[in-house]
Short mmCIF file of C-alpha atoms in Angstrom, two decimals:
data_model
loop_
_atom_site.label_atom_id
_atom_site.label_comp_id
_atom_site.label_asym_id
_atom_site.label_seq_id
_atom_site.Cartn_x
_atom_site.Cartn_y
_atom_site.Cartn_z
CA MET A 1 122.76 125.59 90.42
CA PHE A 2 123.32 123.70 93.69
CA ASP A 3 126.74 122.28 92.80
CA THR A 4 128.66 124.39 95.33
CA LEU A 5 126.24 123.58 98.14
CA GLN A 6 126.30 119.91 97.17
CA ASP A 7 130.12 119.80 97.28
CA ARG A 8 130.31 121.54 100.66
CA LEU A 9 127.72 119.26 102.24
CA ALA A 10 129.41 116.16 100.78
CA ALA A 11 132.74 117.23 102.29
CA THR A 12 131.04 117.81 105.64
CA PHE A 13 129.41 114.37 105.71
CA LYS A 14 132.66 112.74 104.62
CA ASN A 15 134.22 113.78 107.93
CA LEU A 16 131.58 111.73 109.78
CA ARG A 17 132.39 108.44 108.07
CA GLY A 18 133.78 105.73 110.25
CA LYS A 19 132.61 107.25 113.54
CA GLY A 20 130.95 104.81 115.88
CA ARG A 21 129.15 107.54 117.79
CA LEU A 22 128.63 111.29 117.55
CA THR A 23 130.06 113.46 120.29
CA GLU A 24 128.87 116.96 121.14
CA ALA A 25 131.98 118.30 119.41
CA ASP A 26 131.12 116.34 116.24
CA ILE A 27 127.59 117.79 116.20
CA ASP A 28 128.84 121.36 116.73
CA ALA A 29 131.51 121.02 114.03
CA THR A 30 129.02 119.53 111.56
CA ALA A 31 126.45 122.26 112.29
CA ARG A 32 129.12 124.91 111.78
CA GLU A 33 130.07 123.50 108.37
CA ILE A 34 126.43 123.25 107.32
CA ARG A 35 125.87 126.89 108.38
CA VAL A 36 128.83 128.05 106.28
CA ALA A 37 127.68 125.97 103.29
CA LEU A 38 124.17 127.45 103.38
CA LEU A 39 125.39 131.03 103.82
CA GLU A 40 127.80 130.62 100.90
CA ALA A 41 124.83 129.39 98.84
CA ASP A 42 123.07 132.71 99.62
CA VAL A 43 120.33 131.15 101.75
CA ASN A 44 118.40 133.66 103.87
CA LEU A 45 120.07 134.19 107.27
CA ALA A 46 116.87 133.56 109.26
CA VAL A 47 116.30 130.31 107.36
CA VAL A 48 119.90 129.23 108.03
CA LYS A 49 119.54 129.83 111.77
CA ASP A 50 116.30 127.83 111.97
CA PHE A 51 117.73 125.05 109.81
CA VAL A 52 120.96 124.61 111.79
CA ALA A 53 119.14 124.77 115.13
CA ALA A 54 116.71 122.05 114.02
CA VAL A 55 119.54 119.82 112.78
CA LYS A 56 121.48 120.18 116.05
CA GLN A 57 118.43 119.51 118.18
CA ARG A 58 117.44 116.39 116.25
CA ALA A 59 121.05 115.10 116.18
CA ARG A 60 121.19 115.37 119.97
CA GLU A 61 117.72 114.05 120.77
CA THR A 62 117.02 111.46 118.10
CA GLU A 63 117.99 107.93 119.01
CA LEU A 64 120.21 106.60 116.24
CA SER A 65 118.66 103.96 114.02
CA GLY A 66 120.28 100.54 114.18
CA ALA A 67 120.30 100.38 110.39
CA LEU A 68 122.24 103.63 110.00
CA ASN A 69 125.62 104.72 111.27
CA PRO A 70 125.88 108.18 112.91
CA GLY A 71 127.03 109.82 109.67
CA GLN A 72 124.10 108.41 107.72
CA GLN A 73 121.73 109.47 110.47
CA VAL A 74 122.92 113.08 110.19
CA ILE A 75 122.43 112.93 106.40
CA LYS A 76 118.87 111.71 106.98
CA ILE A 77 118.22 114.58 109.41
CA VAL A 78 119.62 117.15 106.96
CA ASN A 79 117.52 115.63 104.16
CA ASP A 80 114.35 115.85 106.24
CA GLU A 81 115.04 119.48 107.16
CA LEU A 82 115.82 120.39 103.55
CA VAL A 83 112.49 118.92 102.48
CA GLU A 84 110.81 120.98 105.18
CA ILE A 85 112.29 124.34 104.15
CA LEU A 86 111.55 123.57 100.48
CA GLY A 87 107.86 123.29 101.29
CA GLY A 88 107.35 119.82 102.72
CA GLU A 89 104.86 118.20 100.37
CA THR A 90 104.33 118.58 96.63
CA ARG A 91 101.66 121.19 95.94
CA LEU A 92 99.49 120.57 92.87
CA LEU A 93 97.27 122.99 90.96
CA ARG A 94 93.71 123.48 92.16
CA PHE A 95 91.26 123.30 89.30
CA ALA A 96 87.88 125.04 89.37
CA LYS A 97 84.80 122.87 89.75
CA ARG A 98 83.28 124.81 86.89
CA PRO A 99 85.69 125.61 84.02
CA PRO A 100 87.57 127.62 83.11
CA THR A 101 90.28 127.50 85.78
CA VAL A 102 92.00 130.91 85.85
CA ILE A 103 95.76 131.05 86.55
CA MET A 104 97.35 134.48 86.91
CA LEU A 105 101.12 134.95 86.58
CA ALA A 106 102.80 137.82 88.46
CA GLY A 107 106.39 138.93 88.90
CA LEU A 108 109.07 141.37 87.86
CA GLN A 109 110.12 142.05 84.30
CA GLY A 110 112.85 139.65 83.20
CA ALA A 111 111.77 136.82 85.49
CA GLY A 112 110.59 134.85 82.46
CA LYS A 113 106.79 135.10 82.86
CA THR A 114 105.96 135.06 79.15
CA THR A 115 108.12 132.05 78.34
CA LEU A 116 106.89 130.31 81.45
CA ALA A 117 103.30 130.89 80.36
CA GLY A 118 104.05 128.83 77.25
CA LYS A 119 105.80 126.12 79.30
CA LEU A 120 102.86 125.90 81.70
CA ALA A 121 100.40 125.74 78.80
CA LEU A 122 102.38 122.94 77.13
CA TRP A 123 102.53 121.01 80.42
CA LEU A 124 98.76 121.44 80.94
CA LYS A 125 98.18 120.27 77.38
CA SER A 126 100.21 117.11 78.08
CA GLU A 127 97.99 116.56 81.14
CA GLY A 128 94.87 116.52 78.95
CA ARG A 129 93.82 120.14 79.52
CA SER A 130 92.85 122.77 76.94
CA PRO A 131 94.67 126.02 77.92
CA LEU A 132 94.23 129.55 76.55
CA LEU A 133 97.04 132.10 76.89
CA VAL A 134 95.96 135.71 77.53
CA ALA A 135 98.21 138.67 76.64
CA CYS A 136 97.75 141.23 79.41
CA ASP A 137 101.28 142.63 79.29
CA LEU A 138 100.51 145.64 77.13
CA GLN A 139 103.41 147.84 78.30
CA ARG A 140 106.60 146.01 77.37
CA PRO A 141 107.52 146.38 73.68
CA ASN A 142 106.61 143.29 71.63
CA ALA A 143 105.39 141.40 74.71
CA VAL A 144 102.15 140.47 72.93
CA ASN A 145 104.04 139.27 69.86
CA GLN A 146 106.39 137.24 72.06
CA LEU A 147 103.47 135.47 73.74
CA GLN A 148 101.97 134.70 70.33
CA VAL A 149 105.26 133.14 69.18
CA VAL A 150 105.56 131.11 72.40
CA GLY A 151 101.95 129.97 72.05
CA GLN A 152 102.56 128.87 68.47
CA ARG A 153 105.60 126.84 69.56
CA ALA A 154 103.58 125.22 72.34
CA GLY A 155 100.65 124.54 70.04
CA VAL A 156 98.12 126.47 72.14
CA GLN A 157 95.75 129.36 71.37
CA VAL A 158 96.54 132.96 72.38
CA PHE A 159 93.90 135.62 73.16
CA ALA A 160 95.42 138.98 72.21
CA PRO A 161 92.78 141.55 71.14
CA GLU A 162 95.15 144.48 71.81
CA PRO A 163 98.47 145.08 70.02
CA GLY A 164 100.23 146.22 73.21
CA ASN A 165 103.36 148.41 73.03
CA GLY A 166 101.82 150.84 75.50
CA THR A 167 98.24 150.78 74.19
CA GLY A 168 95.17 148.91 75.47
CA ASP A 169 93.54 148.16 78.81
CA PRO A 170 94.93 144.96 80.40
CA VAL A 171 92.03 144.69 82.87
CA ALA A 172 89.48 144.76 80.03
CA VAL A 173 91.49 142.10 78.13
CA ALA A 174 91.57 139.87 81.21
CA LYS A 175 87.79 140.19 81.65
CA ALA A 176 87.11 139.45 78.00
CA SER A 177 89.34 136.36 78.08
CA ILE A 178 87.00 134.56 80.49
CA ALA A 179 84.05 134.97 78.17
CA GLU A 180 86.23 133.91 75.22
CA ALA A 181 87.33 130.75 77.06
CA GLU A 182 83.73 129.84 77.91
CA ARG A 183 82.64 130.43 74.32
CA ARG A 184 85.45 128.33 72.80
CA LEU A 185 85.43 125.68 75.58
CA PHE A 186 88.94 126.24 76.96
CA ASP A 187 89.14 124.78 80.46
CA VAL A 188 92.23 126.72 81.66
CA VAL A 189 93.03 130.43 81.21
CA ILE A 190 96.62 131.57 81.80
CA VAL A 191 96.89 135.35 82.24
CA ASP A 192 100.33 136.82 81.46
CA THR A 193 100.58 140.15 83.31
CA ALA A 194 103.03 143.04 82.99
CA GLY A 195 106.15 143.40 85.12
CA ARG A 196 108.49 146.19 86.08
CA LEU A 197 112.22 146.46 86.66
CA GLY A 198 111.39 147.01 90.34
CA VAL A 199 108.40 146.91 92.65
CA ASP A 200 106.28 150.08 92.37
CA ALA A 201 102.76 151.25 93.15
CA GLU A 202 101.59 151.22 89.50
CA LEU A 203 102.68 147.60 89.04
CA MET A 204 100.92 146.47 92.20
CA GLN A 205 97.74 148.36 91.39
CA GLN A 206 97.48 146.90 87.89
CA ALA A 207 98.08 143.36 89.17
CA ALA A 208 95.48 143.86 91.93
CA ASP A 209 92.93 145.19 89.39
CA ILE A 210 93.43 142.15 87.12
CA ARG A 211 93.10 139.87 90.15
CA ASP A 212 89.83 141.51 91.15
CA ALA A 213 88.51 141.37 87.56
CA VAL A 214 89.06 137.64 86.91
CA SER A 215 89.09 136.15 90.46
CA PRO A 216 91.89 133.66 89.65
CA ASP A 217 91.86 130.17 91.14
CA GLU A 218 95.67 130.30 91.38
CA ILE A 219 98.05 133.27 91.49
CA LEU A 220 101.60 132.14 90.73
CA PHE A 221 104.54 134.35 91.58
CA VAL A 222 107.28 133.86 88.98
CA VAL A 223 110.78 134.46 90.33
CA ASP A 224 114.22 134.23 88.76
CA ALA A 225 116.19 131.80 90.94
CA MET A 226 119.45 133.56 89.99
CA ILE A 227 118.78 136.97 91.57
CA GLY A 228 119.66 135.92 95.11
CA GLN A 229 118.22 137.51 98.23
CA ASP A 230 116.33 140.17 96.25
CA ALA A 231 113.98 137.36 95.20
CA VAL A 232 112.86 137.03 98.83
CA ASN A 233 112.32 140.80 99.18
CA THR A 234 110.32 140.94 95.94
CA ALA A 235 108.23 137.94 96.97
CA ASN A 236 107.35 139.62 100.26
CA ALA A 237 106.33 142.82 98.42
CA PHE A 238 104.04 140.88 96.04
CA ALA A 239 102.60 138.87 98.93
CA GLU A 240 101.58 142.11 100.65
CA GLY A 241 100.42 143.98 97.54
CA VAL A 242 98.66 141.29 95.50
CA GLY A 243 99.02 137.98 97.30
CA PHE A 244 99.90 134.68 95.64
CA ASP A 245 99.19 130.99 96.16
CA GLY A 246 102.43 129.46 94.92
CA VAL A 247 105.88 130.16 93.53
CA VAL A 248 107.39 129.20 90.18
CA LEU A 249 111.19 129.15 89.98
CA THR A 250 112.78 129.90 86.62
CA LYS A 251 116.38 129.48 85.41
CA LEU A 252 117.21 126.67 87.81
CA ASP A 253 119.80 125.54 85.25
CA GLY A 254 121.84 128.72 85.86
CA ASP A 255 125.16 128.86 87.64
CA ALA A 256 124.05 131.13 90.49
CA ARG A 257 124.26 129.91 94.09
CA GLY A 258 120.53 129.15 94.34
CA GLY A 259 119.92 130.28 97.92
CA ALA A 260 116.71 132.04 96.93
CA ALA A 261 115.21 128.71 95.94
CA LEU A 262 115.94 127.33 99.40
CA SER A 263 114.66 130.46 101.17
CA ILE A 264 111.54 131.62 99.41
CA ALA A 265 109.12 128.90 100.49
CA ARG A 266 110.02 129.22 104.18
CA VAL A 267 110.08 133.05 104.20
CA THR A 268 106.81 133.60 102.30
CA GLY A 269 104.92 130.57 103.55
CA SER A 270 103.84 129.81 99.97
CA PRO A 271 104.95 126.54 98.38
CA ILE A 272 107.13 126.22 95.29
CA MET A 273 104.80 124.60 92.75
CA PHE A 274 106.77 124.47 89.50
CA ALA A 275 110.36 124.76 88.36
CA SER A 276 111.83 125.66 84.98
CA ASN A 277 115.31 124.31 84.35
CA GLY A 278 116.13 124.99 80.70
CA GLU A 279 115.43 127.05 77.60
CA GLN A 280 113.18 124.53 75.86
CA LEU A 281 109.42 124.65 76.44
CA LYS A 282 109.51 121.08 77.77
CA ASP A 283 112.07 122.02 80.45
CA PHE A 284 109.37 122.48 83.06
CA ASP A 285 107.89 120.26 85.73
CA VAL A 286 106.14 120.03 89.06
CA PHE A 287 108.43 120.90 91.97
CA HIS A 288 108.93 118.01 94.40
CA PRO A 289 110.66 119.13 97.64
CA ASP A 290 111.83 115.62 98.51
CA ARG A 291 113.39 115.07 95.09
CA MET A 292 115.14 118.45 95.14
CA ALA A 293 116.56 117.71 98.59
CA SER A 294 117.81 114.37 97.28
CA ARG A 295 119.59 116.09 94.39
CA ILE A 296 121.20 118.65 96.68
CA LEU A 297 122.58 115.84 98.85
CA GLY A 298 123.97 114.02 95.78
CA MET A 299 121.53 111.10 96.06
CA GLY A 300 120.08 111.54 92.58
CA ASP A 301 116.47 111.71 91.48
CA MET A 302 115.44 108.31 90.18
CA LEU A 303 111.69 108.95 90.38
CA THR A 304 111.89 111.93 88.00
CA LEU A 305 114.18 109.91 85.72
CA ILE A 306 111.66 107.05 85.64
CA GLU A 307 108.78 109.44 84.93
CA GLN A 308 110.66 111.04 82.05
CA ALA A 309 111.57 107.63 80.66
CA GLU A 310 107.92 106.53 80.79
CA LYS A 311 106.91 109.60 78.76
CA THR A 312 109.74 109.23 76.25
CA PHE A 313 110.46 105.56 75.67
CA ASP A 314 108.43 103.36 73.38
CA ALA A 315 107.58 100.30 75.46
CA GLU A 316 107.39 97.90 72.51
CA SER A 317 110.76 98.83 70.98
CA SER A 318 112.43 98.85 74.42
CA ALA A 319 111.06 95.37 75.12
CA LYS A 320 112.41 94.11 71.80
CA ALA A 321 115.85 95.60 72.54
CA ALA A 322 115.84 94.04 76.01
CA ALA A 323 114.90 90.65 74.53
CA LYS A 324 117.84 90.86 72.11
CA LEU A 325 120.24 91.63 74.96
CA THR A 326 119.10 88.46 76.73
CA GLY A 327 119.44 86.41 73.54
CA GLN A 328 115.71 85.96 72.91
CA GLY A 329 115.07 87.90 69.71
CA GLY A 330 118.13 88.00 67.52
CA GLU A 331 121.29 90.00 68.09
CA PHE A 332 121.37 93.57 69.43
CA GLY A 333 122.72 95.68 66.56
CA LEU A 334 123.69 99.27 65.84
CA ALA A 335 120.16 100.03 64.60
CA ASP A 336 118.78 99.07 68.04
CA PHE A 337 121.58 101.02 69.71
CA LEU A 338 120.72 104.13 67.66
CA GLN A 339 117.01 103.82 68.41
CA GLN A 340 117.59 103.56 72.16
CA MET A 341 120.12 106.40 72.09
CA GLN A 342 117.65 108.68 70.29
CA MET A 343 114.97 107.96 72.89
CA VAL A 344 117.45 108.76 75.67
CA ARG A 345 118.27 112.07 73.98
CA LYS A 346 114.58 112.99 73.92
CA MET A 347 114.69 112.99 77.72
CA GLY A 348 117.13 115.93 77.65
CA PRO A 349 120.89 116.57 77.70
CA LEU A 350 122.92 113.52 78.67
CA SER A 351 124.65 115.46 81.45
CA LYS A 352 121.24 116.15 83.01
CA ILE A 353 120.20 112.49 82.74
CA PHE A 354 123.42 111.14 84.24
CA GLY A 355 123.17 113.76 86.98
CA MET A 356 119.90 112.18 88.19
CA LEU A 357 121.63 108.88 88.95
CA PRO A 358 122.63 108.31 92.58
CA GLY A 359 126.33 108.69 93.34
CA MET A 360 127.18 110.53 90.13
CA GLY A 361 128.37 113.55 92.11
CA GLU A 362 131.72 111.75 92.32
CA ILE A 363 132.22 112.20 88.56
CA LYS A 364 130.34 115.49 88.21
CA ASP A 365 133.08 117.25 86.26
CA GLN A 366 133.25 114.50 83.64
CA ILE A 367 129.46 114.47 83.30
CA ASN A 368 129.32 118.25 82.84
CA ASN A 369 131.94 117.99 80.10
CA ILE A 370 129.86 115.65 77.95
CA ASP A 371 129.76 117.10 74.44
CA GLU A 372 126.41 116.56 72.71
CA ARG A 373 128.16 117.04 69.36
CA ASP A 374 129.93 113.72 69.89
CA VAL A 375 126.52 112.05 69.97
CA ASP A 376 125.59 113.84 66.72
CA ARG A 377 128.70 112.35 65.10
CA ILE A 378 127.74 108.90 66.35
CA GLU A 379 124.31 109.27 64.73
CA ALA A 380 125.90 110.43 61.48
CA ILE A 381 128.24 107.42 61.42
CA ILE A 382 125.42 104.92 62.02
CA HIS A 383 123.19 106.61 59.41
CA SER A 384 126.00 106.20 56.88
CA MET A 385 125.89 102.42 57.28
CA THR A 386 123.74 100.04 55.26
CA PRO A 387 120.91 98.19 57.04
CA ALA A 388 122.96 94.98 56.89
CA GLU A 389 125.93 96.71 58.53
CA ARG A 390 123.75 98.10 61.33
CA ASP A 391 122.23 94.70 62.03
CA ASN A 392 125.56 92.89 61.95
CA PRO A 393 128.52 95.22 62.69
CA LYS A 394 130.92 92.25 62.43
CA ILE A 395 130.83 92.51 58.63
CA ILE A 396 132.22 96.07 58.69
CA ASP A 397 135.71 95.54 57.29
CA GLY A 398 138.38 98.07 56.33
CA SER A 399 136.85 99.15 53.01
CA ARG A 400 133.40 99.51 54.54
CA ARG A 401 134.80 101.62 57.37
CA ALA A 402 136.50 103.93 54.87
CA ARG A 403 133.20 104.35 52.98
CA ILE A 404 131.26 105.00 56.20
CA ALA A 405 133.83 107.58 57.33
CA LYS A 406 133.61 109.40 54.02
CA GLY A 407 129.81 109.37 54.07
CA SER A 408 129.59 110.75 57.61
CA GLY A 409 132.42 113.29 57.27
CA VAL A 410 134.63 111.81 59.98
CA GLU A 411 137.98 110.06 60.17
CA VAL A 412 138.23 106.28 59.86
CA SER A 413 139.59 106.17 63.40
CA GLU A 414 136.26 107.53 64.70
CA VAL A 415 134.36 104.75 62.90
CA ASN A 416 136.79 102.20 64.36
CA GLY A 417 136.29 103.68 67.82
CA LEU A 418 132.49 103.57 67.56
CA VAL A 419 132.40 99.96 66.36
CA ASN A 420 134.85 98.80 69.02
CA ARG A 421 133.01 100.69 71.77
CA PHE A 422 129.71 99.28 70.58
CA PHE A 423 130.93 95.73 71.02
CA GLU A 424 132.18 96.61 74.52
CA ALA A 425 128.92 98.40 75.34
CA ARG A 426 126.85 95.46 74.07
CA LYS A 427 128.89 93.09 76.21
CA MET A 428 128.34 95.32 79.24
CA MET A 429 124.61 95.76 78.60
CA THR A 430 124.16 92.01 78.11
CA SER A 431 125.85 91.41 81.45
CA MET A 432 123.72 94.09 83.11
CA ALA A 433 120.59 92.50 81.65
CA SER A 434 121.56 89.34 83.54
CA GLY A 435 122.12 91.38 86.72
CA LYS A 436 125.89 91.87 86.85
CA MET A 437 128.53 94.35 85.74
CA PRO A 438 131.68 93.13 83.97
CA GLY A 439 134.64 93.39 86.30
CA MET A 440 132.44 94.54 89.19
CA PRO A 441 130.27 92.87 91.85
CA GLY A 442 126.59 92.34 91.05
CA LEU A 443 124.61 95.56 91.22
CA PRO A 444 122.76 95.95 94.55
CA GLY A 445 119.09 95.24 94.09
CA MET A 446 119.57 93.38 90.81
CA GLY A 447 121.14 90.11 91.99
CA GLY A 448 123.78 88.37 89.93
CA GLY A 449 127.48 88.85 90.43
CA PRO A 450 130.51 86.92 89.30
CA LYS A 451 130.60 83.27 90.28
CA LYS A 452 133.65 81.98 92.10
CA GLN A 453 135.63 79.42 90.17
CA PRO A 454 137.29 76.43 91.79
CA ALA A 455 140.87 77.06 92.81
CA LYS A 456 142.26 74.65 90.21
CA GLN A 457 140.42 76.39 87.37
CA GLN A 458 141.57 79.82 88.55
CA LYS A 459 145.17 78.70 88.65
CA LYS A 460 144.95 77.07 85.25
CA LYS A 461 143.35 80.16 83.73
CA GLY A 462 145.98 82.39 85.28
CA SER A 463 148.79 80.31 83.80
CA ARG A 464 147.39 80.79 80.31
CA GLY A 465 146.66 84.52 80.74
CA VAL A 466 150.26 85.84 80.47
CA SER A 467 152.01 85.96 77.15
CA GLY A 468 155.70 85.25 76.80
CA ASN A 469 155.97 88.06 74.24
CA PRO A 470 156.89 91.37 76.00
CA ALA A 471 155.15 93.44 73.30
CA LYS A 472 151.90 91.52 73.77
CA ARG A 473 152.17 91.84 77.54
CA ASN A 474 152.52 95.62 77.17
CA ALA A 475 149.56 95.81 74.80
CA VAL A 476 147.39 93.86 77.27
CA ALA A 477 148.48 96.18 80.10
CA VAL A 478 147.55 99.28 78.07
CA ARG A 479 144.11 97.88 77.29
CA ALA A 480 143.56 96.94 80.93
CA ALA A 481 144.44 100.48 82.03
CA ASP A 482 142.12 102.12 79.49
CA PRO A 483 139.24 103.62 81.49
CA ASP A 484 136.93 104.09 78.46
CA ASP A 485 133.63 102.32 78.94
CA ALA A 486 130.16 102.23 77.42
CA ALA A 487 129.49 105.80 78.56
CA ALA A 488 132.22 106.95 76.16
CA ALA A 489 130.04 105.76 73.29
CA PHE A 490 127.60 108.49 74.33
CA GLY A 491 130.28 111.18 74.25
CA ALA A 492 131.15 110.95 77.95
CA GLY A 493 134.86 110.76 77.22
CA THR A 494 137.41 109.38 79.67
CA MET A 495 136.18 109.04 83.24
CA ASP A 496 138.06 108.36 86.44
CA GLN A 497 137.68 104.59 86.85
CA ALA A 498 137.90 104.52 90.65
CA ALA A 499 135.20 107.20 90.95
CA LEU A 500 133.00 105.40 88.42
CA GLU A 501 133.31 102.06 90.22
CA LYS A 502 132.45 103.74 93.52
CA ALA A 503 129.41 105.44 91.97
CA MET A 504 128.21 102.15 90.48
CA ALA A 505 128.80 100.31 93.76
CA ASP A 506 126.66 102.92 95.58
CA PHE A 507 123.97 102.77 92.90
CA GLN A 508 120.80 100.90 93.87
CA LEU A 509 117.65 100.82 91.80
CA PRO A 510 114.54 101.97 93.66
CA PRO A 511 111.78 99.42 94.37
CA GLU A 512 109.56 100.95 91.64
CA LEU A 513 112.10 100.28 88.89
CA ARG A 514 113.17 96.89 90.28
CA GLY A 515 109.52 95.86 90.08
CA ARG A 516 109.31 96.96 86.45
CA LEU A 517 112.39 94.91 85.58
CA GLY A 518 111.05 91.91 87.45
CA LYS A 519 114.17 91.72 89.67
#
């Protein structure tokens, strides 16, 4: 959603590279570009004015840090101000001292309240809570049935005494749900209310009546992040008519400009508490302003990536795979590769995972073009192998490759490509496990790096490295120019090598992850 804003800001900061000091003209030009970038992203005009004024003031008054050059200092200032307009600190749910905690959802029709109710319930369930969904949208056709389906998918109970479709009293249902939750020992009640195509008096009155009937601990305003500035106007109308404690953004994975997401917290004064960024029920998480600002500035989101990995990866199997890569538990085979790849896929689409890595904005187009079907074909090929072939891919000869191709419904060339890429990927992962990248300097924060050879050895090696056969020399040159790497084994395709090397050079593991790896 923030790709356009990210590109414009990156281009702006690029102009500051190499400057020893910032002049008044540099600050004015940078502020002008930032203003244009935010307005193009559909950020509220008042928010843009405040944002740009704060950036200019801090750029003029703040003494530059000795550890940062002027360009980096401006990026830091912009990051801090982005965090501020996104809400500052992460706002968590307030739970009632005496259960059940009542959460009321409000918003316009089409914002995704019903689906979000299921996502919130699933998230609360993963946090050890026992949620109950309440169907109080009795106007929209099949709204009650939709909530029941969503609840079934999330594995949570739904309280729906009325069939809906224009019949029933939503206030009475909301009241009865509290008694039902106390009787059946549910500790959280999520009330799904009705919406309208636009703000009107009937909608506001019904929402206010439900609020007064159940006295919710949290009222969450659900807003579609793709509707632009109208989201801000609607939020203000709900704030005046019903009031709300926090905002939930839906459809953050859309291709709209996303300015509403940057505006709504500052304009309403209510924090963004949750964000939904996909169609699956698990595509939902707590909104962290600092992490969102980091993504917008192309610096990745390693903390979220680590949290998702902790929830998804099996520690024991990952430890065994890591031991094999360091030569301490047998050889890393295709079975281990498949197991690790399947755990990575559980974290979400590969394009989303790669997008959380710092510096990957340089190869954003290639990441967005990753085809998940390529990964499905890789799984099919590996599943068509025998256990012996998975453990030791070196035994896969021509006849075996033909059998595997036939069993998985692919061409033999695809089997050849997978096996060859696996050996290259294993070589790269083994080197990374020792703290260095083949053909690149040691990764920052992980130590390692290629050792310099004595001059005599380098010269001797160079004399043996060139073949006298022109055909062989050409073949070596073609292989050296081939930019395919281990990422291609995951369906990433051909990437620009210079951009990839730059992204990897900029990549630095955060202290939390370095500590886990013992580096």
